[in-house]
Amino acid sequence: MARPRRLWALCALCACARAQVLDSPQGLHLEANLQSDLMAGTASDAVHSQPLQTAQDGADAASEVTGAASTVSSASAAGEENWQVLQSSSLKIAVLADGGLGQPFYRSQQTNGWTKLTYGSKHMDCAIKVDGHLAKLSGELDVVKTTASAFAARSQVTLNAVPQAQVLRSYSFLGDGMVFNITFTFTALTDVTDLQVYLGTSDDWIGTSDQPRKEQGHFVQGQFQPEAHGKVLRVQSSDEAVFAFSPNPDSHAIILQHYGNFADVYAATMSDMSRSSSDGAYGIYVPCGHLARGETKSATIFYAAAGASELDHLLEVSAKANSAGHAVALPPTPATPEEETAQ
Ligand SMILES: *[C@@H]1O[C@H](CO)[C@@H](O)[C@H](O)[C@H]1NC(C)=O
């Protein structure tokens, strides 16, 4: 039987700072729950091999190799515990102590259990780039909201240890709990020429499938219509479907044919491929563009998942979230258009 592995180092991309740890009995309880879920979910991973052999560059590759090489390390160092687990009736995902996101799960109607949506015990991968360079999230995590189903915390985006922006990471559910709203709100501390956000996974897996079908497309009248360069990413197996998308009109769904290096995802701003069924990687790219000092912009990514038997409902709530997100991203601007155009 495969043993659970913990790839703590993987979140180094998005959230490098070690936040202070709240030593709560509740936190330990939630941690224990997640651990048992991981144990339940890893049995069929043995067929998939991690890229142990290739020493690629980039923090992601380095940490991936480390994570794959280590076996069990449940006694993680202080600061590496989950902050809490966010849960709806349909989805579950841990917030890590550094404010990043852990492994996503959906509740399967068939088994009535939590089913994982990334390979192994992988966290969500996330990257923020400032002026073309991978930035870090650092500074003490300032938690502004924490409930069983929502979390928000501030930290700083730094480049070469120089603060570039404040970021508020907000996580919440909508769409009957089937849709997870991941919103990063940036306020520039200096003039930032180009800010880019990526969220996804360097190694796809949903349910028991290591080669889920990934497709770009659109929501059209309550259906998903595959189309090259469509901004909605559908990841599907015979048992479940995931939709990941951003309401940002310039966002892209990136699909890679190979797995193992999120740096390859965040190197792209377009996808060469509009569909793939290989063991690959994917991410949603949200360009925020230029931020003048003091300017605030946000990037929202919706991550929705459900079992195949609930596909109609999933489509409905996902399409609604997309429209609602568009309304937030592109507010009607009759009264004060200067707010949008001032640079
Ligand atoms: C997503 O979350 C952000 C931040 O909390 C919020 O402003 C936005 O309205 C949410 N989007 C939807 C469609 O609920």
Tab-separated table of C-alpha atoms and ligand atoms in Angstrom:
chain	number	residue	atom	x	y	z
A	1	MET	CA	0.000	0.000	0.000
A	2	ALA	CA	1.290	3.391	-0.889
A	3	ARG	CA	2.037	5.579	2.066
A	4	PRO	CA	1.029	9.211	2.191
A	5	ARG	CA	3.676	11.646	1.237
A	6	ARG	CA	3.764	15.230	2.149
A	7	LEU	CA	5.094	17.622	-0.382
A	8	TRP	CA	5.274	20.630	1.839
A	9	ALA	CA	8.031	22.256	-0.112
A	10	LEU	CA	5.815	22.556	-3.187
A	11	CYS	CA	4.135	25.696	-2.034
A	12	ALA	CA	7.433	27.532	-1.952
A	13	LEU	CA	6.362	29.156	-5.188
A	14	CYS	CA	3.407	30.981	-3.911
A	15	ALA	CA	4.004	31.389	-0.268
A	16	CYS	CA	7.476	31.229	1.061
A	17	ALA	CA	7.082	32.882	4.399
A	18	ARG	CA	6.670	30.765	7.443
A	19	ALA	CA	3.681	32.200	9.174
A	20	GLN	CA	3.341	32.028	12.880
A	21	VAL	CA	1.516	28.914	13.979
A	22	LEU	CA	-1.630	28.981	15.974
A	23	ASP	CA	-1.482	26.037	18.253
A	24	SER	CA	-5.116	25.126	18.457
A	25	PRO	CA	-6.615	21.743	19.241
A	26	GLN	CA	-9.036	22.397	16.396
A	27	GLY	CA	-6.173	22.824	13.987
A	28	LEU	CA	-4.732	19.499	15.031
A	29	HIS	CA	-8.069	17.809	14.591
A	30	LEU	CA	-8.481	19.152	11.076
A	31	GLU	CA	-4.959	18.132	10.295
A	32	ALA	CA	-5.722	14.605	11.390
A	33	ASN	CA	-8.801	14.497	9.173
A	34	LEU	CA	-6.871	15.556	6.154
A	35	GLN	CA	-4.184	13.015	6.867
A	36	SER	CA	-6.690	10.172	6.888
A	37	ASP	CA	-8.161	11.433	3.628
A	38	LEU	CA	-4.744	11.442	2.093
A	39	MET	CA	-4.191	7.893	3.217
A	40	ALA	CA	-7.468	6.875	1.658
A	41	GLY	CA	-6.619	8.603	-1.576
A	42	THR	CA	-3.088	7.545	-2.345
A	43	ALA	CA	-3.474	3.832	-2.941
A	44	SER	CA	-3.676	4.018	-6.703
A	45	ASP	CA	-0.855	6.478	-7.222
A	46	ALA	CA	1.811	3.856	-7.620
A	47	VAL	CA	1.284	3.669	-11.387
A	48	HIS	CA	2.486	7.194	-11.801
A	49	SER	CA	6.143	7.993	-11.470
A	50	GLN	CA	7.422	11.290	-10.209
A	51	PRO	CA	10.264	12.900	-12.141
A	52	LEU	CA	13.018	11.801	-9.808
A	53	GLN	CA	15.638	11.451	-12.450
A	54	THR	CA	15.655	14.852	-14.051
A	55	ALA	CA	17.377	17.646	-12.220
A	56	GLN	CA	15.522	20.566	-13.706
A	57	ASP	CA	16.063	24.109	-12.679
A	58	GLY	CA	13.538	26.230	-10.841
A	59	ALA	CA	12.197	26.049	-7.333
A	60	ASP	CA	9.265	23.903	-8.382
A	61	ALA	CA	11.376	21.175	-9.905
A	62	ALA	CA	13.772	21.235	-6.986
A	63	SER	CA	11.042	20.872	-4.423
A	64	GLU	CA	9.270	18.245	-6.456
A	65	VAL	CA	12.373	16.097	-6.483
A	66	THR	CA	12.784	16.577	-2.763
A	67	GLY	CA	9.172	15.739	-2.092
A	68	ALA	CA	9.189	12.610	-4.218
A	69	ALA	CA	12.393	11.353	-2.661
A	70	SER	CA	11.185	11.636	0.887
A	71	THR	CA	8.796	9.008	2.111
A	72	VAL	CA	6.733	9.818	5.144
A	73	SER	CA	7.285	13.020	7.023
A	74	SER	CA	4.112	13.565	8.940
A	75	ALA	CA	5.954	15.350	11.727
A	76	SER	CA	6.360	18.567	9.825
A	77	ALA	CA	8.221	21.488	11.276
A	78	ALA	CA	6.443	24.285	13.078
A	79	GLY	CA	4.805	26.597	10.588
A	80	GLU	CA	4.064	23.894	8.076
A	81	GLU	CA	0.777	22.732	9.539
A	82	ASN	CA	-2.449	23.542	7.814
A	83	TRP	CA	-3.975	26.711	9.051
A	84	GLN	CA	-7.414	25.289	8.643
A	85	VAL	CA	-9.522	23.302	6.233
A	86	LEU	CA	-12.144	25.120	4.188
A	87	GLN	CA	-15.100	22.956	3.415
A	88	SER	CA	-18.489	23.124	1.725
A	89	SER	CA	-20.869	20.234	1.125
A	90	SER	CA	-19.076	19.611	-2.187
A	91	LEU	CA	-15.478	20.772	-1.887
A	92	LYS	CA	-12.678	20.712	0.627
A	93	ILE	CA	-9.286	22.358	0.569
A	94	ALA	CA	-6.754	23.195	3.247
A	95	VAL	CA	-5.271	26.602	3.760
A	96	LEU	CA	-1.618	26.114	4.621
A	97	ALA	CA	0.105	28.014	7.384
A	98	ASP	CA	1.768	30.207	4.787
A	99	GLY	CA	-1.591	31.179	3.291
A	100	GLY	CA	-1.234	28.973	0.222
A	101	LEU	CA	-3.721	26.288	-0.796
A	102	GLY	CA	-3.369	22.581	-0.113
A	103	GLN	CA	-4.789	19.690	-2.072
A	104	PRO	CA	-8.357	20.093	-3.364
A	105	PHE	CA	-11.013	17.394	-2.869
A	106	TYR	CA	-14.617	17.020	-4.013
A	107	ARG	CA	-17.283	14.925	-2.343
A	108	SER	CA	-18.194	11.955	-4.462
A	109	GLN	CA	-21.878	11.030	-4.467
A	110	GLN	CA	-20.959	7.488	-5.431
A	111	THR	CA	-18.626	6.769	-2.561
A	112	ASN	CA	-19.813	9.563	-0.261
A	113	GLY	CA	-16.150	10.234	0.427
A	114	TRP	CA	-13.670	12.958	-0.365
A	115	THR	CA	-11.893	12.410	-3.655
A	116	LYS	CA	-8.677	14.183	-4.446
A	117	LEU	CA	-8.156	16.349	-7.502
A	118	THR	CA	-4.388	16.575	-7.796
A	119	TYR	CA	-1.701	13.934	-8.011
A	120	GLY	CA	-0.336	12.302	-4.843
A	121	SER	CA	-0.861	14.766	-2.035
A	122	LYS	CA	0.089	17.782	-4.100
A	123	HIS	CA	-0.950	21.240	-3.071
A	124	MET	CA	-2.359	23.648	-5.594
A	125	ASP	CA	0.492	25.314	-7.440
A	126	CYS	CA	0.527	29.040	-7.668
A	127	ALA	CA	2.923	31.617	-9.041
A	128	ILE	CA	3.005	35.386	-9.028
A	129	LYS	CA	5.305	37.145	-11.437
A	130	VAL	CA	6.413	40.755	-11.203
A	131	ASP	CA	7.927	42.268	-14.328
A	132	GLY	CA	8.539	38.798	-15.705
A	133	HIS	CA	10.233	37.373	-12.611
A	134	LEU	CA	8.868	34.910	-10.116
A	135	ALA	CA	7.969	36.843	-6.980
A	136	LYS	CA	7.627	35.568	-3.440
A	137	LEU	CA	4.908	36.001	-0.918
A	138	SER	CA	6.509	36.990	2.318
A	139	GLY	CA	6.048	38.941	5.486
A	140	GLU	CA	4.016	37.782	8.424
A	141	LEU	CA	0.608	36.513	7.392
A	142	ASP	CA	-2.039	38.965	8.567
A	143	VAL	CA	-5.224	36.945	8.803
A	144	VAL	CA	-8.263	39.142	8.337
A	145	LYS	CA	-10.913	36.452	8.055
A	146	THR	CA	-11.104	32.830	9.055
A	147	THR	CA	-14.217	30.686	9.211
A	148	ALA	CA	-14.986	27.087	8.285
A	149	SER	CA	-15.724	28.147	4.721
A	150	ALA	CA	-13.797	31.351	4.097
A	151	PHE	CA	-10.336	32.697	4.692
A	152	ALA	CA	-8.537	35.923	3.894
A	153	ALA	CA	-5.046	37.020	4.784
A	154	ARG	CA	-2.665	39.755	3.778
A	155	SER	CA	0.985	39.365	2.957
A	156	GLN	CA	3.546	41.017	0.738
A	157	VAL	CA	4.706	40.312	-2.762
A	158	THR	CA	8.462	40.720	-2.916
A	159	LEU	CA	10.997	40.521	-5.683
A	160	ASN	CA	14.616	40.031	-4.587
A	161	ALA	CA	13.435	40.870	-1.067
A	162	VAL	CA	12.085	44.238	-2.232
A	163	PRO	CA	8.367	44.711	-1.468
A	164	GLN	CA	6.331	45.249	-4.614
A	165	ALA	CA	2.725	44.986	-3.508
A	166	GLN	CA	0.435	44.056	-0.682
A	167	VAL	CA	-1.723	41.071	-1.481
A	168	LEU	CA	-4.937	39.970	0.138
A	169	ARG	CA	-5.612	36.316	-0.617
A	170	SER	CA	-9.327	35.565	-0.186
A	171	TYR	CA	-10.833	32.107	-0.412
A	172	SER	CA	-14.561	31.384	-0.311
A	173	PHE	CA	-17.256	29.176	-1.826
A	174	LEU	CA	-20.174	29.980	-4.075
A	175	GLY	CA	-22.467	28.072	-6.417
A	176	ASP	CA	-23.983	25.782	-3.757
A	177	GLY	CA	-20.472	25.097	-2.489
A	178	MET	CA	-19.385	23.596	-5.809
A	179	VAL	CA	-17.275	26.580	-6.813
A	180	PHE	CA	-14.228	27.808	-4.931
A	181	ASN	CA	-13.406	31.494	-5.328
A	182	ILE	CA	-9.694	32.261	-5.142
A	183	THR	CA	-9.139	35.999	-5.287
A	184	PHE	CA	-5.834	37.835	-4.973
A	185	THR	CA	-6.202	41.566	-4.469
A	186	PHE	CA	-2.994	43.486	-5.036
A	187	THR	CA	-2.170	47.008	-3.972
A	188	ALA	CA	1.076	48.191	-5.497
A	189	LEU	CA	3.705	49.574	-3.135
A	190	THR	CA	5.772	50.777	-6.051
A	191	ASP	CA	5.227	51.117	-9.773
A	192	VAL	CA	4.782	47.573	-11.055
A	193	THR	CA	5.097	47.287	-14.808
A	194	ASP	CA	3.574	43.868	-15.126
A	195	LEU	CA	1.885	41.585	-12.616
A	196	GLN	CA	0.881	38.042	-13.575
A	197	VAL	CA	-0.878	35.329	-11.594
A	198	TYR	CA	-0.973	31.567	-12.257
A	199	LEU	CA	-2.887	28.900	-10.408
A	200	GLY	CA	-3.165	25.231	-11.226
A	201	THR	CA	-1.205	22.054	-10.843
A	202	SER	CA	2.101	20.836	-12.223
A	203	ASP	CA	0.798	17.269	-12.220
A	204	ASP	CA	-2.787	16.573	-13.163
A	205	TRP	CA	-4.897	13.861	-11.609
A	206	ILE	CA	-8.592	13.720	-10.807
A	207	GLY	CA	-10.335	10.930	-8.953
A	208	THR	CA	-8.472	7.844	-10.105
A	209	SER	CA	-7.359	9.175	-13.470
A	210	ASP	CA	-3.782	10.203	-14.105
A	211	GLN	CA	-4.603	11.272	-17.645
A	212	PRO	CA	-7.727	13.346	-17.360
A	213	ARG	CA	-8.939	15.053	-20.505
A	214	LYS	CA	-8.117	18.764	-20.494
A	215	GLU	CA	-9.888	21.127	-22.852
A	216	GLN	CA	-10.243	24.827	-23.445
A	217	GLY	CA	-13.725	26.102	-24.076
A	218	HIS	CA	-16.624	28.380	-23.134
A	219	PHE	CA	-19.865	28.191	-21.274
A	220	VAL	CA	-22.651	28.562	-23.823
A	221	GLN	CA	-26.254	28.356	-22.657
A	222	GLY	CA	-25.494	26.156	-19.732
A	223	GLN	CA	-23.196	23.840	-21.659
A	224	PHE	CA	-19.457	23.618	-22.000
A	225	GLN	CA	-18.441	24.137	-25.593
A	226	PRO	CA	-14.874	23.089	-26.393
A	227	GLU	CA	-13.040	25.726	-28.388
A	228	ALA	CA	-9.386	26.576	-28.941
A	229	HIS	CA	-8.345	29.535	-26.767
A	230	GLY	CA	-11.538	29.355	-24.750
A	231	LYS	CA	-10.868	30.761	-21.285
A	232	VAL	CA	-12.581	27.990	-19.401
A	233	LEU	CA	-10.547	24.889	-18.679
A	234	ARG	CA	-12.418	21.630	-18.281
A	235	VAL	CA	-10.592	18.683	-16.768
A	236	GLN	CA	-12.630	15.531	-17.009
A	237	SER	CA	-12.529	11.840	-16.297
A	238	SER	CA	-15.437	9.434	-16.513
A	239	ASP	CA	-16.137	9.964	-12.809
A	240	GLU	CA	-15.765	13.705	-12.293
A	241	ALA	CA	-15.186	17.088	-13.852
A	242	VAL	CA	-13.267	20.176	-12.821
A	243	PHE	CA	-13.766	23.642	-14.288
A	244	ALA	CA	-11.083	26.244	-13.697
A	245	PHE	CA	-11.408	29.733	-15.119
A	246	SER	CA	-11.006	33.409	-14.436
A	247	PRO	CA	-13.515	36.149	-15.207
A	248	ASN	CA	-10.589	38.312	-16.316
A	249	PRO	CA	-11.190	38.819	-20.075
A	250	ASP	CA	-7.473	38.438	-20.815
A	251	SER	CA	-7.019	35.226	-18.863
A	252	HIS	CA	-5.894	32.014	-20.497
A	253	ALA	CA	-6.207	28.340	-19.752
A	254	ILE	CA	-2.759	26.768	-20.102
A	255	ILE	CA	-2.484	23.052	-20.879
A	256	LEU	CA	0.819	21.210	-20.925
A	257	GLN	CA	1.408	17.695	-22.208
A	258	HIS	CA	4.059	16.936	-19.611
A	259	TYR	CA	3.916	17.044	-15.847
A	260	GLY	CA	6.399	17.861	-13.145
A	261	ASN	CA	7.410	21.474	-13.541
A	262	PHE	CA	5.027	24.311	-12.753
A	263	ALA	CA	7.697	26.697	-14.047
A	264	ASP	CA	6.730	25.464	-17.520
A	265	VAL	CA	3.159	26.527	-16.837
A	266	TYR	CA	4.062	29.986	-15.621
A	267	ALA	CA	6.504	30.445	-18.490
A	268	ALA	CA	3.519	30.518	-20.855
A	269	THR	CA	0.936	33.196	-21.501
A	270	MET	CA	-0.934	31.146	-24.089
A	271	SER	CA	-1.485	27.472	-24.553
A	272	ASP	CA	-0.064	25.762	-27.629
A	273	MET	CA	-2.583	23.053	-27.080
A	274	SER	CA	-6.340	23.376	-26.795
A	275	ARG	CA	-6.864	19.843	-25.551
A	276	SER	CA	-4.797	17.004	-24.213
A	277	SER	CA	-5.300	13.654	-22.557
A	278	SER	CA	-1.727	13.004	-21.583
A	279	ASP	CA	-0.366	12.978	-18.035
A	280	GLY	CA	0.233	16.694	-17.950
A	281	ALA	CA	-0.191	19.962	-16.140
A	282	TYR	CA	-2.492	22.946	-16.304
A	283	GLY	CA	-2.975	26.401	-14.946
A	284	ILE	CA	-5.106	29.482	-15.274
A	285	TYR	CA	-3.121	32.551	-16.205
A	286	VAL	CA	-4.457	35.933	-15.138
A	287	PRO	CA	-2.594	39.000	-16.372
A	288	CYS	CA	-3.077	42.031	-14.146
A	289	GLY	CA	-0.810	44.247	-16.212
A	290	HIS	CA	0.536	47.533	-14.919
A	291	LEU	CA	-0.141	48.832	-11.430
A	292	ALA	CA	0.805	52.364	-10.532
A	293	ARG	CA	1.953	52.847	-6.966
A	294	GLY	CA	-1.102	52.697	-4.705
A	295	GLU	CA	-3.303	51.162	-7.399
A	296	THR	CA	-5.375	48.081	-6.557
A	297	LYS	CA	-6.188	45.243	-8.963
A	298	SER	CA	-7.440	41.767	-8.360
A	299	ALA	CA	-7.212	38.364	-9.979
A	300	THR	CA	-9.990	35.856	-9.414
A	301	ILE	CA	-9.796	32.199	-10.297
A	302	PHE	CA	-12.775	29.907	-9.869
A	303	TYR	CA	-12.159	26.233	-9.260
A	304	ALA	CA	-15.262	24.073	-9.511
A	305	ALA	CA	-15.603	20.313	-9.221
A	306	ALA	CA	-18.218	17.590	-8.894
A	307	GLY	CA	-18.944	14.016	-9.798
A	308	ALA	CA	-20.060	13.178	-13.325
A	309	SER	CA	-23.602	12.507	-12.096
A	310	GLU	CA	-23.814	16.154	-11.027
A	311	LEU	CA	-22.375	17.604	-14.201
A	312	ASP	CA	-25.494	19.598	-15.108
A	313	HIS	CA	-25.562	21.274	-11.736
A	314	LEU	CA	-21.827	21.901	-11.874
A	315	LEU	CA	-22.162	23.515	-15.300
A	316	GLU	CA	-24.999	25.695	-14.136
A	317	VAL	CA	-23.229	27.019	-11.035
A	318	SER	CA	-19.906	27.406	-12.857
A	319	ALA	CA	-21.454	29.409	-15.690
A	320	LYS	CA	-23.220	31.571	-13.109
A	321	ALA	CA	-19.990	32.168	-11.214
A	322	ASN	CA	-18.362	33.135	-14.483
A	323	SER	CA	-21.056	35.744	-15.221
A	324	ALA	CA	-21.006	37.013	-11.644
A	325	GLY	CA	-17.229	37.223	-11.841
A	326	HIS	CA	-17.475	39.185	-15.082
A	327	ALA	CA	-19.836	41.604	-13.402
A	328	VAL	CA	-17.266	42.137	-10.631
A	329	ALA	CA	-14.299	42.247	-13.001
A	330	LEU	CA	-15.986	44.577	-15.447
A	331	PRO	CA	-18.312	46.776	-13.401
A	332	PRO	CA	-20.556	49.135	-15.324
A	333	THR	CA	-18.792	52.494	-15.223
A	334	PRO	CA	-21.265	55.220	-16.045
A	335	ALA	CA	-20.638	57.575	-13.110
A	336	THR	CA	-16.896	57.599	-12.499
A	337	PRO	CA	-15.001	56.283	-15.504
A	338	GLU	CA	-11.840	58.144	-14.410
A	339	GLU	CA	-11.289	55.600	-11.652
A	340	GLU	CA	-10.696	52.938	-14.249
A	341	THR	CA	-8.571	54.948	-16.637
A	342	ALA	CA	-6.369	56.897	-14.224
A	343	GLN	CA	-2.850	55.489	-14.282
B	1	LIG	C1	-14.854	36.272	-5.126
B	1	LIG	O1	-14.186	36.756	-3.968
B	1	LIG	C2	-13.878	38.133	-3.997
B	1	LIG	C3	-13.058	38.446	-2.753
B	1	LIG	O2	-13.714	38.067	-1.602
B	1	LIG	C4	-15.167	38.937	-4.060
B	1	LIG	O3	-14.872	40.321	-4.135
B	1	LIG	C5	-15.942	38.511	-5.301
B	1	LIG	O4	-17.178	39.172	-5.318
B	1	LIG	C6	-16.168	37.009	-5.314
B	1	LIG	N1	-16.793	36.639	-6.585
B	1	LIG	C7	-18.000	36.107	-6.670
B	1	LIG	C8	-18.528	35.896	-8.037
B	1	LIG	O5	-18.640	35.794	-5.681
